């Protein structure tokens, strides 16, 4: 079974802090994604990557950046956390553009 | 741009009754459609997909979905609902020409009552 591991289940940070959310997949998948999930808004794509060192902006990239230095790891960075970034963050990976996404269990981030 | 709509925030059914969770889509090319389920405090799990071929697609846990090109719909169905089917369901569309970018609907909460 594919395993997508997000480093933290719960995270509490202060406004203005730099925050790193880590995601690792163990199946050599090419595509990786970061979404945020908010009630009533579904999943919104922040960034995705189709290869090492490659990244593409999603629908809501403002306030975020990403890093993919190795194929298995995709990091989401909040340069200066704000309260409106309090959310559930979901990482996903996929072996190809027509294959299903495999999700991690999410990181619930609270910014105070 | 591609998009997905799930017109119902909530669907309630009695155990043993058939269930339908609705999804409509908008894409510029061929549609590549997926259904996922999310249980509390968990990530999403893949249920089934439509890429090409038969309009009726069978998936995990007894779920199936019907692809209707003329109505641009991809409704999720199950002949007999279980209480354990209660969860949040998401419809999604992928764009293979954009590195497989996936766009999700807002989700539908399914509640199956005993």
CSV table of C-alpha atoms in Angstrom, one decimal:
chain,number,residue,atom,x,y,z
A,1,UNK,CA,0.0,0.0,0.0
A,2,UNK,CA,1.1,3.5,-0.8
A,3,UNK,CA,2.0,5.5,2.3
A,4,UNK,CA,1.9,9.3,2.4
A,5,UNK,CA,3.2,10.6,5.7
A,6,UNK,CA,2.7,14.1,7.0
A,7,UNK,CA,5.1,14.9,9.8
A,8,UNK,CA,2.6,16.4,12.3
A,9,UNK,CA,-1.1,15.8,12.9
A,10,UNK,CA,-1.6,19.0,15.0
A,11,UNK,CA,0.5,22.1,14.9
A,12,UNK,CA,0.0,25.4,16.8
A,13,UNK,CA,2.1,28.4,15.6
A,14,UNK,CA,2.1,32.1,16.3
A,15,UNK,CA,1.4,34.8,13.8
A,16,UNK,CA,4.5,35.8,11.9
A,17,UNK,CA,6.3,32.5,12.4
A,18,UNK,CA,7.8,30.6,9.5
A,19,UNK,CA,6.1,27.2,9.3
A,20,UNK,CA,7.3,24.0,7.6
A,21,UNK,CA,4.8,21.2,6.7
A,22,UNK,CA,6.6,18.0,5.6
A,23,UNK,CA,5.2,15.3,3.4
A,24,UNK,CA,6.9,12.0,2.4
A,25,UNK,CA,5.6,9.3,0.1
A,26,UNK,CA,7.2,5.9,-0.3
A,27,UNK,CA,6.1,4.8,-3.8
A,28,UNK,CA,8.3,6.8,-6.1
A,29,UNK,CA,5.3,8.9,-7.3
A,30,UNK,CA,6.0,11.7,-9.7
A,31,UNK,CA,3.2,14.0,-8.8
A,32,UNK,CA,2.7,15.6,-5.4
A,33,UNK,CA,0.2,18.1,-4.2
A,34,UNK,CA,-0.7,20.3,-1.3
A,35,UNK,CA,-4.3,21.2,-0.5
A,36,UNK,CA,-6.0,23.0,2.2
A,37,UNK,CA,-9.4,21.9,3.4
A,38,UNK,CA,-11.9,24.4,5.0
A,39,UNK,CA,-15.5,23.7,5.9
A,40,UNK,CA,-17.8,24.5,3.0
A,41,UNK,CA,-14.9,25.2,0.7
A,42,UNK,CA,-13.8,21.7,-0.2
A,43,UNK,CA,-10.2,21.1,-1.1
A,44,UNK,CA,-8.3,24.0,-2.6
A,45,UNK,CA,-5.0,23.4,-4.4
A,46,UNK,CA,-2.1,25.4,-3.1
A,47,UNK,CA,0.9,24.0,-5.1
A,48,UNK,CA,1.7,20.9,-7.0
A,49,UNK,CA,4.9,19.3,-8.4
A,50,UNK,CA,5.3,16.9,-11.3
A,51,UNK,CA,9.0,16.2,-10.8
A,52,UNK,CA,11.9,16.9,-8.5
A,53,UNK,CA,12.6,20.7,-8.3
A,54,UNK,CA,9.5,21.4,-10.4
A,55,UNK,CA,6.6,23.2,-9.0
A,56,UNK,CA,3.4,24.8,-10.2
A,57,UNK,CA,1.1,27.2,-8.5
A,58,UNK,CA,-2.4,26.0,-7.7
A,59,UNK,CA,-5.5,28.0,-7.1
A,60,UNK,CA,-4.4,29.7,-3.8
A,61,UNK,CA,-0.6,30.0,-3.7
A,62,UNK,CA,-0.4,33.4,-2.0
A,63,UNK,CA,1.4,33.2,1.3
A,64,UNK,CA,2.9,29.8,0.6
A,65,UNK,CA,5.9,28.3,-1.1
A,66,UNK,CA,7.1,24.8,-1.6
A,67,UNK,CA,10.2,22.8,-2.0
A,68,UNK,CA,10.9,19.4,-3.7
A,69,UNK,CA,14.5,18.6,-3.5
A,70,UNK,CA,14.0,14.8,-3.5
A,71,UNK,CA,11.3,12.8,-5.3
A,72,UNK,CA,9.8,11.4,-2.1
A,73,UNK,CA,9.5,14.7,-0.1
A,74,UNK,CA,7.3,17.7,-0.8
A,75,UNK,CA,7.4,20.6,1.8
A,76,UNK,CA,5.0,23.4,2.2
A,77,UNK,CA,6.3,26.6,3.7
A,78,UNK,CA,4.3,29.4,5.2
A,79,UNK,CA,6.8,32.3,5.1
A,80,UNK,CA,5.0,34.3,7.7
A,81,UNK,CA,2.0,32.6,9.2
A,82,UNK,CA,-1.2,34.4,9.6
A,83,UNK,CA,-4.5,33.6,11.3
A,84,UNK,CA,-6.3,33.1,8.0
A,85,UNK,CA,-3.9,30.2,7.3
A,86,UNK,CA,-5.5,28.2,10.1
A,87,UNK,CA,-6.7,25.1,8.3
A,88,UNK,CA,-6.4,21.4,7.6
A,89,UNK,CA,-3.5,20.8,5.2
A,90,UNK,CA,-3.6,17.7,3.1
A,91,UNK,CA,-0.7,16.3,1.1
A,92,UNK,CA,-1.2,13.8,-1.8
A,93,UNK,CA,0.8,11.9,-4.3
A,94,UNK,CA,0.1,10.2,-7.6
A,95,UNK,CA,2.1,8.0,-10.0
A,96,UNK,CA,0.7,9.8,-13.0
A,97,UNK,CA,-1.8,12.3,-14.4
A,98,UNK,CA,-4.7,9.8,-14.8
A,99,UNK,CA,-4.1,7.8,-11.6
A,100,UNK,CA,-5.8,8.4,-8.2
A,101,UNK,CA,-4.4,10.6,-5.6
A,102,UNK,CA,-3.1,9.0,-2.3
A,103,UNK,CA,-3.6,11.3,0.7
A,104,UNK,CA,-1.9,11.7,4.0
A,105,UNK,CA,-3.9,12.0,7.1
A,106,UNK,CA,-3.6,15.8,7.2
A,107,UNK,CA,-2.0,18.4,9.5
A,108,UNK,CA,-4.4,20.6,11.4
A,109,UNK,CA,-2.6,23.9,11.7
A,110,UNK,CA,-3.7,26.6,14.1
A,111,UNK,CA,-2.2,30.1,13.9
A,112,UNK,CA,-2.8,32.2,16.9
B,1,UNK,CA,-10.7,25.9,-16.7
B,2,UNK,CA,-12.1,22.7,-15.2
B,3,UNK,CA,-14.6,22.7,-12.4
B,4,UNK,CA,-16.7,20.3,-10.4
B,5,UNK,CA,-20.0,21.0,-8.6
B,6,UNK,CA,-21.7,18.9,-5.8
B,7,UNK,CA,-25.1,20.5,-5.5
B,8,UNK,CA,-26.0,19.0,-2.2
B,9,UNK,CA,-24.1,19.8,1.0
B,10,UNK,CA,-25.9,16.9,2.8
B,11,UNK,CA,-27.6,13.7,1.9
B,12,UNK,CA,-29.6,11.7,4.4
B,13,UNK,CA,-30.8,8.1,3.7
B,14,UNK,CA,-32.1,5.2,5.8
B,15,UNK,CA,-30.0,2.1,6.1
B,16,UNK,CA,-30.8,-0.4,3.4
B,17,UNK,CA,-32.1,2.3,1.0
B,18,UNK,CA,-30.3,3.2,-2.2
B,19,UNK,CA,-28.2,6.3,-2.1
B,20,UNK,CA,-27.1,8.9,-4.7
B,21,UNK,CA,-24.5,11.6,-4.3
B,22,UNK,CA,-24.6,14.0,-7.2
B,23,UNK,CA,-21.7,15.5,-9.2
B,24,UNK,CA,-21.6,17.6,-12.3
B,25,UNK,CA,-18.4,18.7,-14.1
B,26,UNK,CA,-17.1,21.2,-16.6
B,27,UNK,CA,-14.0,20.5,-18.7
B,28,UNK,CA,-12.7,21.7,-22.0
B,29,UNK,CA,-11.5,18.2,-23.2
B,30,UNK,CA,-12.2,14.7,-22.1
B,31,UNK,CA,-13.3,14.3,-18.5
B,32,UNK,CA,-11.3,12.2,-16.1
B,33,UNK,CA,-13.4,11.9,-13.0
B,34,UNK,CA,-12.8,10.5,-9.5
B,35,UNK,CA,-14.7,9.9,-6.3
B,36,UNK,CA,-13.1,10.0,-2.9
B,37,UNK,CA,-14.4,9.4,0.6
B,38,UNK,CA,-13.1,11.0,3.8
B,39,UNK,CA,-13.8,9.7,7.3
B,40,UNK,CA,-13.4,12.0,10.3
B,41,UNK,CA,-9.8,13.1,11.0
B,42,UNK,CA,-8.4,11.2,8.1
B,43,UNK,CA,-7.2,12.0,4.6
B,44,UNK,CA,-9.2,11.1,1.5
B,45,UNK,CA,-9.5,7.6,0.1
B,46,UNK,CA,-10.0,6.7,-3.5
B,47,UNK,CA,-13.3,5.0,-4.4
B,48,UNK,CA,-13.5,4.9,-8.2
B,49,UNK,CA,-12.7,6.6,-11.4
B,50,UNK,CA,-13.9,7.1,-14.9
B,51,UNK,CA,-11.3,7.5,-17.6
B,52,UNK,CA,-12.9,5.9,-20.7
B,53,UNK,CA,-15.1,3.0,-21.6
B,54,UNK,CA,-18.3,1.8,-19.8
B,55,UNK,CA,-20.5,4.5,-18.4
B,56,UNK,CA,-21.1,2.5,-15.2
B,57,UNK,CA,-18.0,2.3,-13.1
B,58,UNK,CA,-17.7,0.0,-10.1
B,59,UNK,CA,-15.5,0.8,-7.2
B,60,UNK,CA,-14.7,0.0,-3.6
B,61,UNK,CA,-17.2,-0.9,-0.8
B,62,UNK,CA,-20.0,-1.6,-3.2
B,63,UNK,CA,-20.1,1.9,-4.7
B,64,UNK,CA,-20.6,2.6,-8.4
B,65,UNK,CA,-20.9,5.7,-10.5
B,66,UNK,CA,-22.7,6.6,-13.7
B,67,UNK,CA,-21.0,8.8,-16.2
B,68,UNK,CA,-23.4,10.8,-18.4
B,69,UNK,CA,-21.7,12.9,-21.0
B,70,UNK,CA,-24.8,14.7,-22.2
B,71,UNK,CA,-25.7,15.8,-18.7
B,72,UNK,CA,-22.0,16.3,-17.7
B,73,UNK,CA,-22.7,14.3,-14.6
B,74,UNK,CA,-20.9,11.6,-12.6
B,75,UNK,CA,-23.2,10.6,-9.8
B,76,UNK,CA,-22.1,8.2,-7.1
B,77,UNK,CA,-24.5,5.4,-6.2
B,78,UNK,CA,-25.0,2.4,-3.9
B,79,UNK,CA,-27.9,0.0,-4.0
B,80,UNK,CA,-28.2,-0.5,-0.3
B,81,UNK,CA,-26.7,2.0,2.2
B,82,UNK,CA,-24.9,1.1,5.4
B,83,UNK,CA,-24.5,3.2,8.5
B,84,UNK,CA,-20.7,2.8,8.0
B,85,UNK,CA,-21.1,4.6,4.7
B,86,UNK,CA,-21.6,7.9,6.6
B,87,UNK,CA,-18.8,10.1,5.6
B,88,UNK,CA,-17.8,13.1,3.5
B,89,UNK,CA,-17.7,12.4,-0.2
B,90,UNK,CA,-15.7,14.4,-2.8
B,91,UNK,CA,-16.0,14.4,-6.6
B,92,UNK,CA,-12.8,15.4,-8.5
B,93,UNK,CA,-11.7,16.0,-12.1
B,94,UNK,CA,-8.1,15.7,-13.3
B,95,UNK,CA,-6.4,17.6,-16.1
B,96,UNK,CA,-3.7,15.4,-17.8
B,97,UNK,CA,-2.5,18.3,-19.8
B,98,UNK,CA,-1.7,20.2,-16.7
B,99,UNK,CA,0.5,17.7,-14.8
B,100,UNK,CA,-2.6,16.0,-13.6
B,101,UNK,CA,-3.9,18.9,-11.6
B,102,UNK,CA,-7.0,17.7,-9.6
B,103,UNK,CA,-9.9,20.0,-8.9
B,104,UNK,CA,-12.4,19.0,-6.2
B,105,UNK,CA,-16.0,19.7,-5.4
B,106,UNK,CA,-17.0,21.2,-2.1
B,107,UNK,CA,-18.0,17.8,-0.7
B,108,UNK,CA,-21.2,16.2,0.3
B,109,UNK,CA,-21.8,14.8,3.8
B,110,UNK,CA,-23.7,11.5,3.7
B,111,UNK,CA,-25.5,10.4,6.8
B,112,UNK,CA,-27.1,6.9,6.8
B,113,UNK,CA,-29.5,6.4,9.7
B,114,UNK,CA,-30.3,3.0,11.2
